[in-house]
Short mmCIF file of C-alpha atoms in Angstrom, two decimals:
data_model
loop_
_atom_site.label_atom_id
_atom_site.label_comp_id
_atom_site.label_asym_id
_atom_site.label_seq_id
_atom_site.Cartn_x
_atom_site.Cartn_y
_atom_site.Cartn_z
CA MET V 1 2.33 6.69 3.88
CA ASN V 2 4.53 3.71 4.02
CA LEU V 3 6.76 2.32 1.18
CA PRO V 4 4.28 -0.43 0.03
CA ASN V 5 1.59 2.10 -0.12
CA LYS V 6 3.78 4.51 -2.26
CA LEU V 7 4.79 1.62 -4.53
CA THR V 8 0.92 1.07 -4.95
CA MET V 9 0.24 4.77 -5.80
CA LEU V 10 3.25 4.81 -8.17
CA ARG V 11 1.37 1.89 -9.94
CA VAL V 12 -1.68 4.22 -10.20
CA LEU V 13 0.40 7.18 -11.48
CA LEU V 14 1.78 5.01 -14.20
CA ILE V 15 -1.56 4.04 -15.80
CA PRO V 16 -2.05 7.50 -17.65
CA VAL V 17 1.68 7.21 -18.85
CA PHE V 18 0.77 3.72 -20.17
CA MET V 19 -2.47 5.08 -21.76
CA LEU V 20 -0.34 7.97 -23.37
CA LEU V 21 2.03 5.54 -24.81
CA ILE V 22 -0.56 3.10 -26.21
CA GLY V 23 -2.51 6.27 -27.76
CA TYR V 24 0.49 7.14 -29.67
CA GLU V 25 1.07 3.51 -30.73
CA ASN V 26 4.49 3.25 -28.82
CA TYR V 27 3.59 -0.26 -27.78
CA ILE V 28 7.07 -1.44 -26.60
CA ALA V 29 7.59 1.58 -24.39
CA ALA V 30 4.09 1.05 -23.14
CA VAL V 31 5.08 -2.47 -22.27
CA ALA V 32 8.00 -1.15 -20.33
CA VAL V 33 5.87 1.10 -18.39
CA PHE V 34 3.32 -1.58 -17.84
CA ALA V 35 6.18 -4.01 -16.50
CA VAL V 36 7.30 -1.45 -14.15
CA ALA V 37 3.76 -0.90 -12.88
CA SER V 38 3.31 -4.62 -12.56
CA PHE V 39 6.59 -5.03 -10.69
CA THR V 40 5.47 -2.56 -8.13
CA ASP V 41 2.35 -5.18 -7.46
CA TYR V 42 5.03 -7.74 -6.41
CA LEU V 43 7.14 -5.35 -4.43
CA ASP V 44 4.47 -3.55 -2.53
CA GLY V 45 3.01 -6.81 -1.11
CA ASN V 46 6.41 -8.54 -0.47
CA ILE V 47 7.81 -5.51 1.43
CA ALA V 48 4.44 -5.01 3.37
CA ARG V 49 4.46 -8.58 4.50
CA LYS V 50 8.25 -9.00 5.26
CA ARG V 51 8.27 -5.68 7.23
CA GLY V 52 4.94 -5.84 8.92
CA LEU V 53 3.60 -3.01 7.09
CA VAL V 54 0.24 -4.35 5.91
CA THR V 55 -2.41 -1.68 6.15
CA ASP V 56 -6.09 -1.48 5.40
CA PHE V 57 -5.25 1.06 2.90
CA GLY V 58 -2.98 -1.48 1.12
CA LYS V 59 -5.42 -4.19 1.42
CA PHE V 60 -8.11 -2.01 -0.47
CA MET V 61 -5.98 0.11 -2.82
CA ASP V 62 -3.54 -2.53 -4.03
CA PRO V 63 -6.03 -4.93 -5.81
CA LEU V 64 -7.95 -1.67 -6.90
CA ALA V 65 -4.75 -0.38 -8.57
CA ASP V 66 -4.34 -3.91 -10.30
CA LYS V 67 -7.74 -3.87 -11.65
CA VAL V 68 -7.50 -0.53 -13.04
CA LEU V 69 -4.00 -1.11 -14.53
CA THR V 70 -5.17 -4.49 -16.19
CA THR V 71 -8.55 -3.26 -17.26
CA THR V 72 -7.30 -0.13 -18.75
CA ALA V 73 -4.91 -2.23 -20.80
CA MET V 74 -7.68 -4.70 -21.91
CA ILE V 75 -10.04 -1.86 -22.92
CA TYR V 76 -7.28 -0.92 -25.33
CA MET V 77 -6.63 -4.56 -26.45
CA VAL V 78 -10.39 -4.97 -27.44
CA ALA V 79 -10.23 -1.52 -29.42
CA GLN V 80 -7.24 -2.92 -31.17
CA GLY V 81 -8.69 -6.45 -31.87
CA LEU V 82 -6.33 -8.40 -29.52
CA CYS V 83 -9.11 -9.41 -26.92
CA ASP V 84 -12.65 -10.42 -27.61
CA PRO V 85 -15.21 -8.13 -25.76
CA ILE V 86 -16.73 -11.07 -24.16
CA VAL V 87 -13.46 -11.82 -22.21
CA LEU V 88 -13.44 -8.28 -21.10
CA ILE V 89 -17.09 -8.60 -19.82
CA ILE V 90 -16.04 -11.54 -17.97
CA ILE V 91 -13.18 -9.88 -16.29
CA MET V 92 -15.24 -6.92 -15.34
CA ALA V 93 -18.09 -8.80 -14.20
CA ARG V 94 -15.79 -10.76 -11.79
CA GLU V 95 -14.17 -7.40 -10.49
CA PHE V 96 -17.52 -5.80 -9.90
CA ALA V 97 -18.69 -8.80 -8.05
CA VAL V 98 -15.56 -9.02 -5.67
CA ALA V 99 -15.66 -5.26 -5.10
CA GLY V 100 -19.45 -5.86 -4.16
CA VAL V 101 -18.42 -8.34 -1.58
CA ARG V 102 -15.62 -6.22 -0.18
CA MET V 103 -18.05 -3.36 0.19
CA ILE V 104 -20.62 -5.64 2.13
CA ALA V 105 -17.70 -6.91 4.26
CA ALA V 106 -16.32 -3.37 4.97
CA GLU V 107 -19.90 -2.60 6.41
CA THR V 108 -19.33 -5.30 9.00
CA GLY V 109 -15.69 -3.87 9.76
CA LYS V 110 -13.88 -6.51 7.77
CA VAL V 111 -11.18 -5.87 5.06
CA ILE V 112 -10.84 -8.90 2.77
CA ALA V 113 -7.54 -9.16 1.25
CA ALA V 114 -6.82 -10.95 -2.11
CA ASN V 115 -6.51 -14.57 -2.09
CA ILE V 116 -4.11 -16.78 -3.87
CA PHE V 117 -6.56 -17.32 -6.77
CA GLY V 118 -6.99 -13.67 -7.22
CA LYS V 119 -3.17 -13.21 -7.16
CA ILE V 120 -2.65 -15.89 -9.81
CA LYS V 121 -5.43 -14.19 -12.04
CA THR V 122 -3.75 -10.86 -11.68
CA VAL V 123 -0.11 -12.17 -12.66
CA LEU V 124 -1.60 -14.17 -15.47
CA GLN V 125 -3.61 -11.10 -16.85
CA MET V 126 -0.26 -8.96 -16.46
CA VAL V 127 1.89 -11.39 -18.32
CA VAL V 128 -0.53 -11.97 -21.03
CA ILE V 129 -0.97 -8.15 -21.55
CA MET V 130 2.69 -7.85 -21.82
CA LEU V 131 3.32 -10.76 -24.07
CA SER V 132 0.24 -9.40 -26.34
CA TYR V 133 1.74 -6.10 -26.55
CA ILE V 134 5.19 -7.33 -27.25
CA PHE V 135 3.74 -9.57 -30.12
CA PHE V 136 1.52 -6.66 -31.23
CA GLY V 137 4.22 -3.98 -30.93
CA LEU V 138 6.80 -5.99 -32.80
CA GLU V 139 4.45 -6.44 -35.65
CA GLN V 140 3.00 -2.98 -35.89
CA GLN V 141 6.09 -0.90 -35.11
CA TYR V 142 8.94 -3.08 -36.62
CA GLY V 143 7.17 -5.35 -39.11
CA ILE V 144 8.47 -8.39 -37.09
CA SER V 145 5.78 -11.15 -37.07
CA LEU V 146 5.96 -13.58 -34.32
CA ALA V 147 3.49 -15.98 -35.97
CA VAL V 148 3.64 -19.49 -34.25
CA GLY V 149 2.30 -22.57 -35.98
CA GLY V 150 0.60 -20.82 -38.49
CA PHE V 151 -1.10 -18.63 -35.94
CA SER V 152 -0.89 -14.69 -36.40
CA ALA V 153 0.33 -12.44 -33.17
CA VAL V 154 -3.30 -11.28 -32.95
CA GLN V 155 -4.77 -14.82 -32.99
CA ILE V 156 -2.25 -15.76 -30.24
CA CYS V 157 -3.15 -12.84 -28.21
CA PHE V 158 -6.90 -13.65 -28.71
CA GLY V 159 -6.41 -17.09 -27.50
CA LEU V 160 -4.26 -16.24 -24.51
CA MET V 161 -6.82 -13.63 -23.55
CA TRP V 162 -9.68 -16.38 -23.55
CA LEU V 163 -7.27 -18.23 -21.09
CA VAL V 164 -7.10 -15.29 -18.99
CA GLY V 165 -10.99 -15.06 -19.16
CA ILE V 166 -11.33 -18.60 -17.95
CA VAL V 167 -8.84 -18.14 -15.10
CA THR V 168 -10.49 -15.08 -14.15
CA LEU V 169 -13.98 -16.58 -14.19
CA LEU V 170 -12.72 -19.61 -11.82
CA SER V 171 -11.05 -17.21 -9.40
CA GLY V 172 -14.19 -15.18 -9.14
CA VAL V 173 -16.36 -18.29 -8.46
CA ILE V 174 -13.90 -19.42 -5.72
CA TYR V 175 -13.82 -15.88 -4.26
CA LEU V 176 -17.64 -15.60 -4.17
CA TRP V 177 -17.80 -19.04 -2.65
CA ASP V 178 -15.20 -18.37 0.12
CA ASN V 179 -16.84 -15.24 0.95
CA ARG V 180 -20.59 -16.22 0.62
CA GLN V 181 -21.24 -15.20 4.33
CA PHE V 182 -21.14 -11.73 3.42
CA PHE V 183 -23.89 -11.76 0.85
CA VAL V 184 -26.00 -14.89 1.62
CA ASN V 185 -27.27 -13.23 4.79
CA ALA V 186 -26.94 -9.57 3.76
CA LYS V 187 -29.76 -7.04 4.50
#
């Protein structure tokens, strides 16, 4: 297993650590773990491209690791009132649709890597999740309110997550359009 794939697997292994910290309401430590996991996403792709270490395993596992990491965080955010369940449904529907296209493509021997819109969506999701848990964590753990313009931290998080939902929806539509040949003529 090459270094980029090891970094991807490290991201997967950090997910239960993140969950444990969120479960014990240690939001700031959870953000730190989430940040490290998110940074491995940048590192693995960068190293793989620069060193010519791109593999089918990496093309498959890297976006899957991202999806599991971000979806896990968003499920907790819904439970804590930081994200509208509709946003989570939009995000999960997009991910299932993309996974379906990738499965159809795989049957033809083709592996579809993430496109630039999917990467932008993932970075936005990761940044908003971290900001949301920083705002929420400072308020819950330390009583520090980061209210802005009369909006509470929870309202800000809610609004940012709707932005993520819209960007996710758009990236999904673009992905499906760009790869329509795999499902238009599917048998």
